[in-house]
């Protein structure tokens, strides 16, 4: 997969609770992106929303995070990040995407020795794409 654009799959949402289909979505997205021949998926991130999201019946974030971590404990490439869930207000997906891009992602993506700024190249041909539960974003 040399020469492919590094790609991180990011799913933002309530995960109230996380389900098998949420996890399966990552597998399907990774397979599809690899099949394009353009991308190399380097990791996946589940990012639950904060407690002030406003969804009726939303379980508190510490419990949703714990459920997500338990569900993904056997994954060697998808992990759970708690940054979005700790924000005081609802966070737009693009804000979470930018945080992930700028964060030291060694703590987010297991097995990655560098942060994304070392892995993702922005030029005329290479762009970073992040998959979310809502759409495929390009920025």
PDB file of C-alpha atoms in Angstrom, residues 23 27 68-78:
ATOM      1  CA  UNK A  23     -18.395  -1.315  14.402  1.00  0.00           C
ATOM      2  CA  UNK A  27     -14.959  -2.437   8.474  1.00  0.00           C
ATOM      3  CA  UNK A  68     -17.666   1.961  23.420  1.00  0.00           C
ATOM      4  CA  UNK A  69     -14.278   1.038  24.899  1.00  0.00           C
ATOM      5  CA  UNK A  70     -15.582  -2.369  25.921  1.00  0.00           C
ATOM      6  CA  UNK A  71     -17.094  -2.950  22.475  1.00  0.00           C
ATOM      7  CA  UNK A  72     -13.835  -2.006  20.735  1.00  0.00           C
ATOM      8  CA  UNK A  73     -11.333  -3.538  23.147  1.00  0.00           C
ATOM      9  CA  UNK A  74     -10.448  -6.310  20.699  1.00  0.00           C
ATOM     10  CA  UNK A  75      -9.959  -3.957  17.742  1.00  0.00           C
ATOM     11  CA  UNK A  76      -6.372  -3.335  16.736  1.00  0.00           C
ATOM     12  CA  UNK A  77      -7.234  -0.278  14.641  1.00  0.00           C
ATOM     13  CA  UNK A  78     -10.409   1.433  15.940  1.00  0.00           C
TER      14      UNK A  78
END
